[in-house]
Coordinates of C-alpha atoms and ligand atoms in Angstrom, one line a residue:
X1 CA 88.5 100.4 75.4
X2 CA 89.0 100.8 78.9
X3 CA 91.2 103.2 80.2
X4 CA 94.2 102.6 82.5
X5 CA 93.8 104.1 85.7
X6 CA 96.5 106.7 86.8
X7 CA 97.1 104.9 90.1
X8 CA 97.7 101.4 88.4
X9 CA 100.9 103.3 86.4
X10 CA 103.4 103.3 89.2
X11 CA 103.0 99.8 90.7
X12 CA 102.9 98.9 87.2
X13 CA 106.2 99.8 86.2
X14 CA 107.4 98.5 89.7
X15 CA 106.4 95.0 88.9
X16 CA 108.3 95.2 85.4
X17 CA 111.0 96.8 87.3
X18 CA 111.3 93.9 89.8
X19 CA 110.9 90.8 87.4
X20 CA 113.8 92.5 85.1
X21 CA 116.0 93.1 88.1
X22 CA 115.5 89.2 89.1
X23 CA 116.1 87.6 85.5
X24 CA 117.4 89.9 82.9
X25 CA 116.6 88.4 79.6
X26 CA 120.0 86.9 78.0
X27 CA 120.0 86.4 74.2
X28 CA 118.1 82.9 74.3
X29 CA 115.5 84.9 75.8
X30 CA 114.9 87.6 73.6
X31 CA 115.6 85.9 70.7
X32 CA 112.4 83.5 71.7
X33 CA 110.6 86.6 72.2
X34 CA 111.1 88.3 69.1
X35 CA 110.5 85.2 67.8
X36 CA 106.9 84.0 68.9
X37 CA 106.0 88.1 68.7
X38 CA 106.5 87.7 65.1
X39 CA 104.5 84.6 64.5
X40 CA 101.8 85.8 66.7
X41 CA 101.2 88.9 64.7
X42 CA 101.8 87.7 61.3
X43 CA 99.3 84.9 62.4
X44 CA 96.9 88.2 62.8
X45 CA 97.9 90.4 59.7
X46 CA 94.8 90.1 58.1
X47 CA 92.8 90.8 61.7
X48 CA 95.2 93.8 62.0
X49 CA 94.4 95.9 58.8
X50 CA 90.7 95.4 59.9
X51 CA 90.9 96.6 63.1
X52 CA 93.5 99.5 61.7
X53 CA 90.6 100.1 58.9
X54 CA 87.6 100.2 61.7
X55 CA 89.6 103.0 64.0
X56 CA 90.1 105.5 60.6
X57 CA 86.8 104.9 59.0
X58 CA 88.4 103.5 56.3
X59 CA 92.3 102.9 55.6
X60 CA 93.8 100.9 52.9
X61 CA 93.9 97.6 53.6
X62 CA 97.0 96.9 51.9
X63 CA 98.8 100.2 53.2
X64 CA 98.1 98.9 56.4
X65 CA 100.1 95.7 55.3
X66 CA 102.8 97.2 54.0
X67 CA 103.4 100.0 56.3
X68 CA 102.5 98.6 59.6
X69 CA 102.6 94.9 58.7
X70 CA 105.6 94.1 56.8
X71 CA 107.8 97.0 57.8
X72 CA 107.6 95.6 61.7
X73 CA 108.1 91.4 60.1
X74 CA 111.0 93.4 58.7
X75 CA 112.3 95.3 61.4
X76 CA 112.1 92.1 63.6
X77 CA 113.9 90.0 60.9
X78 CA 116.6 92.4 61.2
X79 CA 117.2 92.2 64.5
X80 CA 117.1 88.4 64.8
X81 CA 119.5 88.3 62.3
X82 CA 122.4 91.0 63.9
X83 CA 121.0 90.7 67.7
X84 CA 123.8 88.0 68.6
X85 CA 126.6 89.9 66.5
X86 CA 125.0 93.7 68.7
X87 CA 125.3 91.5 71.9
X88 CA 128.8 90.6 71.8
X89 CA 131.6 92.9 74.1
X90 CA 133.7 94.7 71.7
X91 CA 137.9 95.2 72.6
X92 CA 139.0 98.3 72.4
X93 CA 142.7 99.1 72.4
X94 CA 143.8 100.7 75.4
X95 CA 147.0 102.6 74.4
X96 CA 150.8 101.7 75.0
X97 CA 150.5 103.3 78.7
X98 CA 148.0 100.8 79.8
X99 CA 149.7 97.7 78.9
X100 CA 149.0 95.1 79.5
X101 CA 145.7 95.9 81.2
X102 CA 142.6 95.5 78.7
X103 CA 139.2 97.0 77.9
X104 CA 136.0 96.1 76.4
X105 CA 132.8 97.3 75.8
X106 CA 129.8 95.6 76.7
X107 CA 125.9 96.0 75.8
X108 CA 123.9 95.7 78.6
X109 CA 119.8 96.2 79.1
X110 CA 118.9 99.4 80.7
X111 CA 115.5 98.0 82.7
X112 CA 112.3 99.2 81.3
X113 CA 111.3 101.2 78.6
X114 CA 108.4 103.3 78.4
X115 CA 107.1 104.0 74.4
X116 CA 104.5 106.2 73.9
X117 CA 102.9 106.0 70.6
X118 CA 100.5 107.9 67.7
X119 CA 97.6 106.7 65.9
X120 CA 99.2 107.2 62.6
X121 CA 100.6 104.0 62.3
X122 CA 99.3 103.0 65.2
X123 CA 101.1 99.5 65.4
X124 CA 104.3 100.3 63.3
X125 CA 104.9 102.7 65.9
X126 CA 104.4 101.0 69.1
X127 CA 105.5 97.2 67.9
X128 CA 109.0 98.5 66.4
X129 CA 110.3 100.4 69.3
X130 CA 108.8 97.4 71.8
X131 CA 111.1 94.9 69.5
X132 CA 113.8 97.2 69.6
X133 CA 113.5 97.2 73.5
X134 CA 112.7 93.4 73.8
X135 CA 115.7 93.2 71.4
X136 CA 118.0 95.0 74.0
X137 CA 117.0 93.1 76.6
X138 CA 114.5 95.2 78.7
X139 CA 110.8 95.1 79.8
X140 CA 108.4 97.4 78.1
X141 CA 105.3 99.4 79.3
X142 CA 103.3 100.7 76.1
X143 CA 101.1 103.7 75.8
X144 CA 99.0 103.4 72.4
X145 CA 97.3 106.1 71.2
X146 CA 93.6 107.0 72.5
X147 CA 92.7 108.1 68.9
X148 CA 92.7 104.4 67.5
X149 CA 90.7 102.6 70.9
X150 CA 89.9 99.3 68.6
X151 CA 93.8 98.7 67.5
X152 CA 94.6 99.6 70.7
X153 CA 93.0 97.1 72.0
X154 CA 94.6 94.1 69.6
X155 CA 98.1 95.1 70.7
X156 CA 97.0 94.7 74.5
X157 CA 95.7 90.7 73.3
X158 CA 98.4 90.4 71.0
X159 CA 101.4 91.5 73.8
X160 CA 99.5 89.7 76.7
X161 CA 99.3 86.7 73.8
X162 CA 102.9 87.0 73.6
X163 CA 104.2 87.8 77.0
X164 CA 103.8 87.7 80.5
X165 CA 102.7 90.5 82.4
X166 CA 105.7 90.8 84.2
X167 CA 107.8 91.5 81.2
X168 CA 105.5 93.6 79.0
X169 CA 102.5 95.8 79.7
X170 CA 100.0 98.0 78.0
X171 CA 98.3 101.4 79.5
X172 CA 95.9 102.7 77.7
X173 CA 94.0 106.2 77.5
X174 CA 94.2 110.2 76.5
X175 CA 96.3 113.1 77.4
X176 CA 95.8 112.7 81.4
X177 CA 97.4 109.2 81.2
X178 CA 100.1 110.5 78.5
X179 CA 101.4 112.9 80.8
X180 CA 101.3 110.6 84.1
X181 CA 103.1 107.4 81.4
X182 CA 105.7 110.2 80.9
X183 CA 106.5 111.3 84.5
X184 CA 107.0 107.6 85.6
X185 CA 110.6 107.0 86.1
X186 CA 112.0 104.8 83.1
X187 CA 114.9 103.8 82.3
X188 CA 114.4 105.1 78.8
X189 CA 111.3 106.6 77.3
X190 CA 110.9 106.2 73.5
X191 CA 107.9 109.0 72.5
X192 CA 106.4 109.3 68.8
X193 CA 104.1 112.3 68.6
X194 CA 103.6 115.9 67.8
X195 CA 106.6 118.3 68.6
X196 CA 104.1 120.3 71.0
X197 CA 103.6 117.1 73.1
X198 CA 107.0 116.4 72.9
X199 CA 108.2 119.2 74.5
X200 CA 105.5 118.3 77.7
X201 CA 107.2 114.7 77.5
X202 CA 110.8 116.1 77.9
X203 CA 109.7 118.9 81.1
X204 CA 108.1 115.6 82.5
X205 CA 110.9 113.4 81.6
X206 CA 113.7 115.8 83.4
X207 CA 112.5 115.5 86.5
X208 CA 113.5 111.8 86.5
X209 CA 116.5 112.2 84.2
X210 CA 114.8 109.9 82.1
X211 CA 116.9 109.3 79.2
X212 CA 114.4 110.4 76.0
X213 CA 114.1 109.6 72.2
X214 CA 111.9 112.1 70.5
X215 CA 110.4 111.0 67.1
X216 CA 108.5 114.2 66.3
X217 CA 107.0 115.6 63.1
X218 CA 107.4 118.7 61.2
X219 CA 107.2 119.7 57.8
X220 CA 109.3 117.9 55.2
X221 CA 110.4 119.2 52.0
X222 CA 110.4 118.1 49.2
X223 CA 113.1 119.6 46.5
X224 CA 112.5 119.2 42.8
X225 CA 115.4 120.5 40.7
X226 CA 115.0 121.3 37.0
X227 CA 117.0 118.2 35.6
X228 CA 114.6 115.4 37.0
X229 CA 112.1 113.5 34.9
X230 CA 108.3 115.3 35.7
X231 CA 106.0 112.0 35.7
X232 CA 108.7 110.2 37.7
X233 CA 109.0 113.1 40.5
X234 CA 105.0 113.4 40.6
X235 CA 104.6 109.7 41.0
X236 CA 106.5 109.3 43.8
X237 CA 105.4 112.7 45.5
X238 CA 102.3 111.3 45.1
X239 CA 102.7 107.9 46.7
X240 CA 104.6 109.5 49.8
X241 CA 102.1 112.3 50.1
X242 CA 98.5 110.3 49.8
X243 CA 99.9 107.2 51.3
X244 CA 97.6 107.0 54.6
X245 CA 96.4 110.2 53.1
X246 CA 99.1 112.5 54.0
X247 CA 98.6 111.2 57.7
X248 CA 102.7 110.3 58.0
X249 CA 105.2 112.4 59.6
X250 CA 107.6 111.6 57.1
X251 CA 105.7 112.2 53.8
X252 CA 106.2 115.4 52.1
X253 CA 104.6 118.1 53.6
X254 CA 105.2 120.7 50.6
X255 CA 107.1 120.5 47.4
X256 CA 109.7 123.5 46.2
X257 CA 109.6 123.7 42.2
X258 CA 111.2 125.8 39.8
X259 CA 108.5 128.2 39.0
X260 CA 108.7 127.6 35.4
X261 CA 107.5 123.8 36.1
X262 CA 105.0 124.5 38.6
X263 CA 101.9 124.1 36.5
X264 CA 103.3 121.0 34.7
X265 CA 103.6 119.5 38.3
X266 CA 100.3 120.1 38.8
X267 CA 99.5 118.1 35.5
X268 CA 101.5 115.6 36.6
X269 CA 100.0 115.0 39.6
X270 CA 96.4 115.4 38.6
X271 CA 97.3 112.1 36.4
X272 CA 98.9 110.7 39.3
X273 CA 96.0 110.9 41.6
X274 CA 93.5 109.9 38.8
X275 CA 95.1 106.8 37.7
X276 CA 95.5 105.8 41.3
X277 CA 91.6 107.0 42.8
X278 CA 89.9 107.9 39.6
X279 CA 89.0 111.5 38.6
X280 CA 85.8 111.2 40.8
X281 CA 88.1 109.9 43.5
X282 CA 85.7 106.7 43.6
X283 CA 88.7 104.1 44.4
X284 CA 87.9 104.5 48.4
X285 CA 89.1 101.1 49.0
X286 CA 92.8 102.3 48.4
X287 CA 92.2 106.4 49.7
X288 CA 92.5 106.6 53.3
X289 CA 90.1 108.7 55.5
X290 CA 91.3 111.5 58.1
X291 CA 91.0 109.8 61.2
X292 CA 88.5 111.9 63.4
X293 CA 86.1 114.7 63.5
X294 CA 88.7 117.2 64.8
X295 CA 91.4 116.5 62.4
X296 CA 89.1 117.0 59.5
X297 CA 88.2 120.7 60.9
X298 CA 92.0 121.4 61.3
X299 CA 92.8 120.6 57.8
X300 CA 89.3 122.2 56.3
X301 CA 90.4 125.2 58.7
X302 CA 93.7 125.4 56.7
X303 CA 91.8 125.4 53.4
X304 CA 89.7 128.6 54.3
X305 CA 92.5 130.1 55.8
X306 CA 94.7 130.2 52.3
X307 CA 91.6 130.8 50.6
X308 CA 90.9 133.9 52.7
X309 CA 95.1 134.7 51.7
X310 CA 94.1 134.4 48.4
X311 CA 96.0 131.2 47.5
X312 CA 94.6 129.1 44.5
X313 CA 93.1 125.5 45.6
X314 CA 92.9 123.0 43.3
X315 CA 91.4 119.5 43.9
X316 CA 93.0 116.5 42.0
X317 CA 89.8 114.2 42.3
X318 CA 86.6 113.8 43.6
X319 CA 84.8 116.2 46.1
X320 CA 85.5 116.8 50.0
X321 CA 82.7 114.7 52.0
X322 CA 82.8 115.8 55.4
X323 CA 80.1 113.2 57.2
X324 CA 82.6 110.6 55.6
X325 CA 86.1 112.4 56.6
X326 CA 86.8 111.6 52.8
X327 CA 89.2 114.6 51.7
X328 CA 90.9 114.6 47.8
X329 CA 94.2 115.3 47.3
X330 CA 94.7 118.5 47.2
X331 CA 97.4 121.0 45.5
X332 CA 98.0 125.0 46.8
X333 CA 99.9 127.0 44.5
X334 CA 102.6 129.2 46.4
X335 CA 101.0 130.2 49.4
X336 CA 103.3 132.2 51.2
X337 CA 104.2 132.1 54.8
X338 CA 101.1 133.9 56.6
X339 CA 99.0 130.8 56.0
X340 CA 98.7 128.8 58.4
X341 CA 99.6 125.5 56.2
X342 CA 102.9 127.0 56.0
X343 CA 103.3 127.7 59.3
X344 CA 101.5 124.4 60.9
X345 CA 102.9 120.5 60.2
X346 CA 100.2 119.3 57.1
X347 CA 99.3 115.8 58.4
X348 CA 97.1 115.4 55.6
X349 CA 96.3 115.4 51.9
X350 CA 97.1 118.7 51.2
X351 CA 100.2 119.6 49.2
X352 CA 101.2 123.1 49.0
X353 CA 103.8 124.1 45.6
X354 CA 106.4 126.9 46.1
X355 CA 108.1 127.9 43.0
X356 CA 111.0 129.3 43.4
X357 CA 113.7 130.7 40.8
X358 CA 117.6 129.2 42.3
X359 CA 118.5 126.6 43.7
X360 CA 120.1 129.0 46.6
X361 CA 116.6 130.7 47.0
X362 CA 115.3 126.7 47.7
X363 CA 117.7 126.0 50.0
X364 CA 117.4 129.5 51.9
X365 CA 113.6 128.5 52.2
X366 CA 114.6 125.6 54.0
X367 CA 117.2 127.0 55.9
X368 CA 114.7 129.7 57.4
X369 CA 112.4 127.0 59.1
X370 CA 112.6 124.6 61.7
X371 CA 115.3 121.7 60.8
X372 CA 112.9 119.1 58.8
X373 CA 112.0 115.5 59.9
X374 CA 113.1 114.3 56.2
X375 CA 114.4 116.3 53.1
X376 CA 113.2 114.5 49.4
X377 CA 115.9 116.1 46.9
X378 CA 114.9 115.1 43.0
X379 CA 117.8 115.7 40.9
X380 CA 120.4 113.4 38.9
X381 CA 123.1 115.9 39.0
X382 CA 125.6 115.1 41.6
X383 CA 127.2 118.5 42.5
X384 CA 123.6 119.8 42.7
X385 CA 122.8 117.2 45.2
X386 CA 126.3 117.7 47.1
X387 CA 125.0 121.4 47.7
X388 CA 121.5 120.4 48.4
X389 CA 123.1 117.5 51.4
X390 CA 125.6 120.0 52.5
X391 CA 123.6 123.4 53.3
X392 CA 120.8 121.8 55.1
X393 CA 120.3 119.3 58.3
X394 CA 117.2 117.2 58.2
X395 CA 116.2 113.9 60.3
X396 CA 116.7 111.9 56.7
X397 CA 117.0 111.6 53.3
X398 CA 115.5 109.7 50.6
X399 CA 117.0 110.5 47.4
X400 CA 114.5 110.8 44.1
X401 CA 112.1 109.1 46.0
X402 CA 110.1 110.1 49.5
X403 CA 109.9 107.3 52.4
X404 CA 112.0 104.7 51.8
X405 CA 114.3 105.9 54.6
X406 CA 112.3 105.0 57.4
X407 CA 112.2 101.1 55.4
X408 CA 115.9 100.7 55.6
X409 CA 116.6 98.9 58.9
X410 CA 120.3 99.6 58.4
X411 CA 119.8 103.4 58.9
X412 CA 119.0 105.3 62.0
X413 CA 115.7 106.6 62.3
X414 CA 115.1 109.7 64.0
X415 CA 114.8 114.0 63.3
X416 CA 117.3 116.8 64.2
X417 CA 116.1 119.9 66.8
X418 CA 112.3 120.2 66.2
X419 CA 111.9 117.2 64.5
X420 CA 113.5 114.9 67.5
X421 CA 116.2 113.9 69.0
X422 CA 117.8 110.0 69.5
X423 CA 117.3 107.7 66.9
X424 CA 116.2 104.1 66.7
X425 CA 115.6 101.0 64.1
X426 CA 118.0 98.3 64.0
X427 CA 121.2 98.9 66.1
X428 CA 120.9 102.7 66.5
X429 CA 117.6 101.6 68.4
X430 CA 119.7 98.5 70.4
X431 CA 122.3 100.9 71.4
X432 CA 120.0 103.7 72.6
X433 CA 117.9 101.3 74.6
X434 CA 121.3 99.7 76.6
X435 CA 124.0 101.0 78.0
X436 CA 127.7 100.6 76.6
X437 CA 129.3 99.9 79.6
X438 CA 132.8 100.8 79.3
X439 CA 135.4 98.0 81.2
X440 CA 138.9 98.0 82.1
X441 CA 140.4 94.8 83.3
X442 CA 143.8 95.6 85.1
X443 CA 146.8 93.2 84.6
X444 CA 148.6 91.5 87.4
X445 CA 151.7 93.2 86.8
X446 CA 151.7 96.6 85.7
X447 CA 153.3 99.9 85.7
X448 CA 149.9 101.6 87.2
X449 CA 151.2 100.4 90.7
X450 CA 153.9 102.6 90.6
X451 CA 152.2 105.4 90.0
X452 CA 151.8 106.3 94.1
X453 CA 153.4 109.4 96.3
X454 CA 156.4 109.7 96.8
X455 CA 156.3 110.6 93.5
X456 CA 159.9 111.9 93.6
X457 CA 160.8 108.4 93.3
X458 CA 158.9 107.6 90.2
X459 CA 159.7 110.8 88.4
X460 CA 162.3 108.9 85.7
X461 CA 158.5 106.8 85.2
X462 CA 156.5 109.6 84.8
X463 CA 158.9 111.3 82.7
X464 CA 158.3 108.5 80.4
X465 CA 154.6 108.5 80.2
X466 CA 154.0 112.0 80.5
X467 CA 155.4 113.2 77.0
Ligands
NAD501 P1 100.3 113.5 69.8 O1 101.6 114.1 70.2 O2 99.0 114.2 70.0 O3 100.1 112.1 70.6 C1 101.0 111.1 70.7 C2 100.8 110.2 72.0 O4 101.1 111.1 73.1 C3 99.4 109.7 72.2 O5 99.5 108.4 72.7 C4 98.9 110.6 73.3 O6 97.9 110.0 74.1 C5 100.1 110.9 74.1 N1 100.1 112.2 74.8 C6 99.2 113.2 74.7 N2 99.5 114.2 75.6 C7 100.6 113.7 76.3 C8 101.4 114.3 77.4 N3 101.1 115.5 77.9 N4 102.4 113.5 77.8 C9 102.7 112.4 77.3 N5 102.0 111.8 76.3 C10 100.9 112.5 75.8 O7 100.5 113.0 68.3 P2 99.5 112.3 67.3 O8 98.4 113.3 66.9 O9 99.0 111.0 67.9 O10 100.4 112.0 66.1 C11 100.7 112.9 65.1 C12 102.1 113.6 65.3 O11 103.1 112.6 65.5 C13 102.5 114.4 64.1 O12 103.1 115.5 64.5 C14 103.5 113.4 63.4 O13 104.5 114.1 62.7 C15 104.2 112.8 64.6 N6 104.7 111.5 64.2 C16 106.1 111.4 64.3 C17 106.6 110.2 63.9 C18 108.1 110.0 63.9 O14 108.5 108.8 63.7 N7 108.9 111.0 64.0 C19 105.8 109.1 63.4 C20 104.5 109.3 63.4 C21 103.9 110.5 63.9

């Protein structure tokens, strides 16, 4: 697909700018918006998890339904539903001094928002922050990822199917066009992307003041205790880890296990993986390829690297075929921290399995390491988890289970330090893409008119309010 040319960014977001500035959608607007987005791309579903399937080589056709399909039907559903309710000015008590004056707070639309977005989930990640924005009532200009040209290219027809120019835009292109997208001046800038570009898109971001969310990745725990069920704890490690093949910054990047359960894990996830791809991995409609060339070598590069540490490498299914970027699931028992898969966010099928020996060691672990993206406790006993929730920070939590977090359109979704900062879905993405604005409406009569030099005179006032 074509890309963008630098010099078309600016006058770009000036013509967004200027048609926001002379009708700001109200809630009749955006409500139409959201609404004929949604038809329009569940009209294309099927057209989507082809085009999604074509840019990876091959990926899931039904992942790519569930995870970029019905999650944004989802996410647009809830904010139909609560937009009017989010929209509303909220009074806020102003305090016996104030009287009888009053205060409100009211949602207002920022202008435009920029979103810069991964190939991951490719249109998960671009459509959900755009509704959020469109949602708020602001303009969008959207940066898809380079790595996935073809799906790309269906969110340009699909937004200029939907939209006018004017009020939604797509640039397209690599690194060069990344970084000039992020120096524009935006009103907010909503990035999803590795922590190293992140930190480029926040240097390039202060020199505008342009208010940032970072969605970032990391590596996310998982935490097996030694009261939860085996089979269950392996079949749902398994479906967050070798869903899209690993390729999702939330699924769990490695798993700490009480070393005397390590090698039934491994069991248990061997039958996991050969129930779900069969033992020679030859399911390939439902396993998901790596999505180019050059993440294939980084993620081959990490298995020489812990085999050169000495680390034990066992492959659940099937064989590694490079000229098809097909790579099994993969388990690494205990490499230690000098390997690079330890040091480096996964991204892919590969699972590494610590053991360790308390539940303070585990925590420690996690402790020592950059705050994760999400944390996946297993346990059933409560006080355990209380201490697990407590000593550790991580972007979120699914309990028992890995994912199902990032589903919930009711909680914020966002990391902590490394792993991002802001948060969006739902109304934590409404409120971060407006701005409260704070109101005071004084009364016709009030004591605040006294409050004026000479103060000598109003001292037996003052004497009243200042106690
Ligand atoms: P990436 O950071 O390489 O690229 C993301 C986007 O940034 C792309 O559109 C790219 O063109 C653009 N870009 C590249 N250089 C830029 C620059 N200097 N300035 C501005 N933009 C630039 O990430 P990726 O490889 O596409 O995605 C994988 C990463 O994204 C992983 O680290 C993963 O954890 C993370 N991720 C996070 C979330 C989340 O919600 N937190 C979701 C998916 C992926």
């Amino acid at each position: 697909m074509d890309t963008t040319p630098i010099s078309a960014l600016a006058p770009t977001l000036t013509r967004l700018r200027t048609a926001w500035q002379a009708h700001k959608p109200d809630l009749a607007q955006r409500r139409d918006d959201l609404r004929r987005l949604r038809s329009a791309f569940k009209a294309r579903l099927d057209e989507m998890t082809r085009v999604i399937a074509a840019d990876f080589g091959h990926r899931s056709l039904d992942e790519s339904r569930i995870a970029d399909g019905m999650t944004v039907l989802n996410d647009i559903d809830h904010l139909l539903t609560h937009l009017p309710r989010w929209m509303r000015p909220q009074r806020v008590p102003v305090g016996w001094r104030f009287w009888p004056g009053r205060a409100w707070i009211e949602p207002h639309p920022l202008g435009v928002v920029g979103v810069i977005a991964p190939w991951n989930y490719p249109v998960n990640l671009a459509l959900i922050p755009l509704a959020t924005a469109i949602a708020a009532g602001n303009h969008v200009y959207l940066k898809p990822s380079e790595h996935t040209p073809r799906t790309s290219a269906f969110l340009r027809e699909l937004l200029a199917h939907v939209f006018p120019p004017e009020r939604v835009d797509v640039a397209t292109g690599g690194a060069d066009v990344g970084a000039a997208f992020a120096a524009l001046p935006f009103d907010h800038l909503v990035f999803t992307g590795s922590t190293a570009v992140g930190r480029k898109v926040m240097a390039a971001a202060a020199a505008n003041l342009t208010p940032l969310t970072l969605e970032l990745g990391g590596k996310s725990p998982a935490l097996l205790c030694d009261d939860f069920p085996l089979e269950q704890a392996a079949a749902r490690i398994a479906t967050g880890k070798w869903f899209n093949c690993g390729q999702t910054c939330i699924a769990p990047d490695y798993v700490l296990v009480p070393a005397d359960r390590r090698d039934a894990l491994v069991d248990a996830l061997r039958q996991q993986v050969q129930a779900r791809y069969g033992a020679a991995l030859d399911n390939l409609d439902d396993y998901t390829r790596i999505i180019n060339d050059g993440q294939y070598a980084r993620l081959q590069g990490y298995l020489d690297d812990a085999r050169a540490h000495g680390v034990a490498i066992i492959p659940l299914a099937g064989q590694a075929d490079p000229s098809r970027r097909l790579l099994p699931p993969t388990v690494l028992l205990d490499p230690d921290d000098a390997t690079r898969v330890m040091q480096e966010e996964i991204f892919g099928p590969l699972l590494p399995l610590k053991s360790y020996r308390t539940l303070d060691e585990a925590i420690a672990y996690i402790n020592s390491h950059d705050r994760p993206l999400a944390l996946y406790p297993f346990t059933h006993d409560r006080a355990r988890l209380r201490q697990i929730l407590d000593a550790t920070l991580a972007g979120g939590v699914s309990i028992n289970d890995t994912l199902f977090h990032f589903a919930i359109g009711n909680l914020p979704f966002g990391g902590v330090g490394p792993s991002g900062m802001g948060a969006y879905h739902g109304r934590a993405g409404f409120d971060a893409m407006s701005k409260a604005l704070p109101v005071f409406r004084q009364a016709r009569l009030t004591a605040g008119d006294l409050l004026r030099p000479p103060y000598a005179r109003v001292r037996w006032l003052l004497d009243r309010i200042v106690r």
